[in-house]
Amino acid sequence: MFNFLKSDILKILDVTQDERDALFSHKIYNSINNIDDLHIFMENHIFAVWDFMSILKTLQKKLTCTDVPWAPKGGGTPARLLNEIVTEEESDIDIYGDYRSHFEMYYQAMNEAGANTKKIESFLNNLHFGVSKSLDKSSSPLPAINFVKTTFSMLENAPIHVVASMFTFGREEVIPNMFRSIINKIDNDLKGRLKSFIYYLDRHIGVDEDEHGPAALKMVKVLCQNDETKWNEAAKAAKMTMRARVVFWNEILAELKRA
């Protein structure tokens, strides 16, 4: 137990320091040296982008009414914060000035970069079978399969404060700025084929850092209040989510080394 006595985000940051250090210093960022390496990364990471959107919509379903007929859920401040995040995550402005979700931006970036989108397309087309069966039917990359299945096992019957912690501490901001500089270098050699991917990284991570991150932290604080049990559960979920991302990076790195 982490012995949270007050609603203190700093304590969650403290107990997850090892995981955050492992993510920010991971060897995967320096192992993407060319377009083929980037394809392997993107073909796995697109599933994490979809996974992230699924956590977001789980929060929306729990905090707001998405059914017809509508009925109030009393979501209050967390619902407002969540709806503001959903607006940009699901209908942001892309590099061409059109509105689309961050997942669709990533998919577009994969196409422009020449990455294989068949497995993520197959996965989406088979979702009516359920997430687990769809992953298997689509022959999804093994790192992606393991990562998504871990997320959904955590989401199953999770209370709202746990889902909020998963969302807040497992965000895409775990991709450091150094990764963007590596992508810029590859893009220079490819004469701009990665411009949509660079835009995605800048937009998604920038918005997370400046707007969504602070809003998500506030959401966790409001949902946990002064309940020590909730803070302990939120901290445990944060550690598990970050550890899953470390494993995900490890497995993609292993794929890069085998290529």
Coordinates of C-alpha atoms in Angstrom, one line a residue:
M1 CA 0.0 0.0 0.0
F2 CA 1.2 3.5 -0.7
N3 CA -0.4 5.2 2.3
F4 CA -2.0 8.2 0.6
L5 CA -3.5 10.4 3.3
K6 CA -4.3 13.4 1.1
S7 CA -5.3 13.9 -2.5
D8 CA -1.8 14.3 -3.7
I9 CA -0.9 13.7 -7.4
L10 CA 2.8 14.1 -6.5
K11 CA 2.7 10.9 -4.5
I12 CA 1.6 8.9 -7.6
L13 CA 4.4 10.6 -9.6
D14 CA 6.8 9.5 -6.8
V15 CA 5.7 5.9 -6.7
T16 CA 5.9 5.6 -10.5
Q17 CA 9.3 7.3 -10.9
D18 CA 11.1 4.1 -11.8
E19 CA 8.5 3.3 -14.6
R20 CA 8.7 6.9 -16.0
D21 CA 12.5 6.7 -16.0
A22 CA 12.4 3.4 -17.8
L23 CA 10.1 4.9 -20.5
F24 CA 12.0 8.1 -21.0
S25 CA 15.4 6.4 -21.2
H26 CA 14.2 3.4 -23.3
K27 CA 16.6 2.2 -26.0
I28 CA 13.8 2.0 -28.5
Y29 CA 14.0 5.7 -29.4
N30 CA 17.6 5.4 -30.5
S31 CA 16.9 2.1 -32.3
I32 CA 14.7 3.7 -35.0
N33 CA 17.3 4.5 -37.6
N34 CA 15.5 4.3 -40.9
I35 CA 12.1 4.1 -42.6
D36 CA 11.9 0.3 -42.2
D37 CA 12.5 0.6 -38.4
L38 CA 9.8 3.3 -38.3
H39 CA 7.3 1.1 -40.1
I40 CA 7.8 -1.6 -37.5
F41 CA 7.2 0.9 -34.8
M42 CA 4.2 2.5 -36.4
E43 CA 2.5 -0.8 -37.3
N44 CA 2.6 -1.7 -33.6
H45 CA 2.0 1.7 -32.1
I46 CA -1.2 2.4 -34.0
F47 CA -2.8 -0.2 -31.8
A48 CA -1.7 1.8 -28.7
V49 CA -3.3 4.9 -30.3
W50 CA -6.5 3.0 -30.7
D51 CA -6.2 1.6 -27.2
F52 CA -5.8 5.1 -25.8
M53 CA -9.0 6.2 -27.6
S54 CA -10.8 3.2 -26.1
I55 CA -9.8 4.2 -22.5
L56 CA -11.0 7.8 -23.3
K57 CA -14.4 6.5 -24.5
T58 CA -14.7 4.3 -21.4
L59 CA -14.3 7.4 -19.3
Q60 CA -16.9 9.2 -21.3
K61 CA -19.3 6.3 -21.0
K62 CA -18.9 6.3 -17.2
L63 CA -18.9 10.0 -16.6
T64 CA -21.5 11.2 -19.1
C65 CA -24.7 9.8 -20.6
T66 CA -24.1 8.4 -24.1
D67 CA -27.4 6.6 -24.3
V68 CA -30.8 7.6 -25.7
P69 CA -33.0 8.5 -23.9
W70 CA -30.6 10.7 -22.1
A71 CA -30.5 10.8 -18.3
P72 CA -28.3 12.9 -16.0
K73 CA -25.3 11.2 -14.5
G74 CA -24.1 14.0 -12.3
G75 CA -20.6 13.9 -13.7
G76 CA -19.8 17.5 -12.8
T77 CA -16.3 18.8 -13.1
P78 CA -14.8 15.4 -14.3
A79 CA -17.4 15.2 -17.0
R80 CA -16.7 18.7 -18.2
L81 CA -12.9 18.1 -18.3
L82 CA -13.5 14.8 -20.1
N83 CA -15.8 16.3 -22.7
E84 CA -13.2 19.0 -23.5
I85 CA -10.5 16.3 -24.0
V86 CA -12.8 14.2 -26.2
T87 CA -13.5 17.1 -28.5
E88 CA -9.9 17.4 -29.5
E89 CA -9.0 13.7 -29.4
E90 CA -11.9 12.7 -31.6
S91 CA -12.2 15.8 -33.9
D92 CA -8.9 17.7 -33.9
I93 CA -7.6 19.7 -36.9
D94 CA -5.2 17.7 -39.0
I95 CA -2.3 18.9 -41.1
Y96 CA -4.6 19.7 -44.0
G97 CA -7.1 21.7 -42.0
D98 CA -9.7 19.0 -41.8
Y99 CA -11.3 17.6 -38.7
R100 CA -10.4 14.0 -37.7
S101 CA -9.5 11.9 -34.6
H102 CA -5.9 11.5 -33.5
F103 CA -6.2 7.8 -34.5
E104 CA -7.2 8.8 -38.0
M105 CA -4.3 11.3 -38.1
Y106 CA -2.0 8.4 -37.2
Y107 CA -3.5 6.1 -39.8
Q108 CA -3.1 8.8 -42.4
A109 CA 0.5 9.3 -41.4
M110 CA 1.1 5.6 -41.8
N111 CA -0.2 5.6 -45.3
E112 CA 2.0 8.6 -46.3
A113 CA 5.0 6.9 -44.7
G114 CA 4.4 3.7 -46.6
A115 CA 3.7 1.6 -43.5
N116 CA 1.5 -1.5 -43.7
T117 CA -2.1 -0.7 -42.5
K118 CA -3.7 -4.0 -43.4
K119 CA -3.5 -5.5 -39.9
I120 CA -5.0 -2.5 -38.1
E121 CA -7.7 -2.4 -40.8
S122 CA -8.4 -6.1 -40.3
F123 CA -8.6 -5.6 -36.6
L124 CA -11.1 -2.8 -36.9
N125 CA -13.2 -4.8 -39.3
N126 CA -13.3 -7.7 -36.9
L127 CA -14.2 -5.8 -33.8
H128 CA -17.7 -7.2 -33.8
F129 CA -16.1 -10.5 -32.6
G130 CA -14.7 -8.7 -29.6
V131 CA -11.3 -7.2 -29.0
S132 CA -9.4 -10.4 -28.1
K133 CA -10.8 -12.4 -31.0
S134 CA -10.3 -9.5 -33.4
L135 CA -6.6 -9.2 -32.4
D136 CA -6.1 -12.9 -33.2
K137 CA -8.1 -12.9 -36.4
S138 CA -6.2 -10.0 -37.8
S139 CA -2.8 -11.5 -37.2
S140 CA -1.9 -8.3 -35.3
P141 CA 1.7 -7.8 -34.2
L142 CA 2.5 -9.7 -31.0
P143 CA 3.6 -6.7 -29.0
A144 CA 0.4 -4.9 -30.0
I145 CA -1.7 -8.0 -29.0
N146 CA -0.1 -8.2 -25.6
F147 CA -0.4 -4.5 -24.9
V148 CA -4.1 -4.2 -25.9
K149 CA -5.1 -7.3 -24.0
T150 CA -3.4 -6.0 -20.9
T151 CA -5.3 -2.8 -21.2
F152 CA -8.7 -4.4 -21.6
S153 CA -8.0 -6.8 -18.8
M154 CA -7.4 -3.8 -16.5
L155 CA -10.5 -2.0 -17.9
E156 CA -12.8 -4.8 -17.1
N157 CA -15.0 -3.8 -14.2
A158 CA -12.5 -1.0 -13.2
P159 CA -13.9 1.8 -11.1
I160 CA -13.9 5.2 -12.7
H161 CA -10.9 6.6 -10.7
V162 CA -8.8 3.6 -11.9
V163 CA -9.8 4.2 -15.5
A164 CA -8.9 7.9 -15.0
S165 CA -5.5 7.0 -13.7
M166 CA -4.8 4.6 -16.6
F167 CA -5.7 7.4 -18.9
T168 CA -3.7 10.1 -17.2
F169 CA -0.5 8.3 -16.5
G170 CA -0.3 6.1 -19.6
R171 CA -0.6 8.9 -22.1
E172 CA 1.4 9.4 -25.3
E173 CA 3.6 12.0 -23.5
V174 CA 5.7 9.0 -22.6
I175 CA 7.3 9.5 -26.1
P176 CA 10.1 12.0 -25.3
N177 CA 11.1 15.0 -27.4
M178 CA 14.3 13.1 -28.6
F179 CA 12.0 10.8 -30.5
R180 CA 10.6 13.7 -32.5
S181 CA 14.1 14.8 -33.4
I182 CA 15.0 11.3 -34.7
I183 CA 11.9 11.3 -36.9
N184 CA 12.8 14.8 -38.2
K185 CA 16.2 13.4 -39.3
I186 CA 14.6 10.5 -41.1
D187 CA 12.1 12.8 -42.7
N188 CA 14.9 15.0 -44.1
D189 CA 16.2 11.9 -46.0
L190 CA 12.7 11.1 -47.3
K191 CA 11.9 14.6 -48.5
G192 CA 8.8 15.1 -46.4
R193 CA 7.1 11.8 -46.4
L194 CA 6.8 11.9 -42.6
K195 CA 5.3 15.4 -42.4
S196 CA 1.9 14.0 -41.2
F197 CA 3.5 11.8 -38.6
I198 CA 5.6 14.7 -37.3
Y199 CA 2.4 16.9 -37.2
Y200 CA 0.7 14.1 -35.2
L201 CA 3.5 13.9 -32.7
D202 CA 3.7 17.7 -32.3
R203 CA -0.1 18.1 -32.1
H204 CA -0.9 15.1 -29.9
I205 CA 2.0 15.4 -27.4
G206 CA 1.8 19.2 -27.4
V207 CA -1.9 19.2 -26.6
D208 CA -1.4 16.5 -23.9
E209 CA 1.3 18.5 -22.2
D210 CA -0.4 21.9 -22.3
E211 CA -4.1 21.1 -22.0
H212 CA -5.1 17.5 -21.6
G213 CA -2.4 16.5 -19.1
P214 CA -3.3 19.1 -16.5
A215 CA -7.1 18.5 -17.1
A216 CA -6.6 14.7 -16.6
L217 CA -4.6 15.3 -13.4
K218 CA -7.4 17.4 -12.1
M219 CA -9.9 14.8 -13.0
V220 CA -8.0 12.2 -11.0
K221 CA -7.9 14.5 -8.0
V222 CA -11.6 15.2 -8.1
L223 CA -12.5 11.5 -8.5
C224 CA -10.2 10.4 -5.6
Q225 CA -10.9 13.3 -3.3
N226 CA -9.5 12.3 0.2
D227 CA -10.2 8.6 -0.1
E228 CA -7.0 6.7 0.7
T229 CA -8.3 3.5 -0.9
K230 CA -9.0 5.3 -4.2
W231 CA -5.5 6.9 -4.2
N232 CA -3.9 3.6 -3.6
E233 CA -5.9 2.0 -6.4
A234 CA -5.1 4.9 -8.7
A235 CA -1.4 4.6 -8.0
K236 CA -1.4 0.8 -8.6
A237 CA -3.2 1.3 -11.9
A238 CA -0.7 4.0 -12.9
K239 CA 2.2 1.7 -12.2
M240 CA 0.6 -1.2 -14.1
T241 CA -0.2 1.0 -17.1
M242 CA 3.4 2.3 -17.3
R243 CA 4.9 -1.2 -16.8
A244 CA 2.7 -2.4 -19.7
R245 CA 4.1 0.3 -21.9
V246 CA 7.7 -0.6 -20.9
V247 CA 6.9 -4.2 -21.9
F248 CA 5.4 -2.9 -25.1
W249 CA 8.5 -1.0 -26.0
N250 CA 10.7 -4.0 -25.0
E251 CA 8.8 -6.2 -27.4
I252 CA 8.9 -3.7 -30.3
L253 CA 12.6 -3.3 -29.7
A254 CA 13.0 -7.0 -30.0
E255 CA 11.2 -6.9 -33.3
L256 CA 13.5 -4.2 -34.5
K257 CA 16.5 -6.2 -33.6
R258 CA 15.2 -9.3 -35.5
A259 CA 14.4 -7.3 -38.7

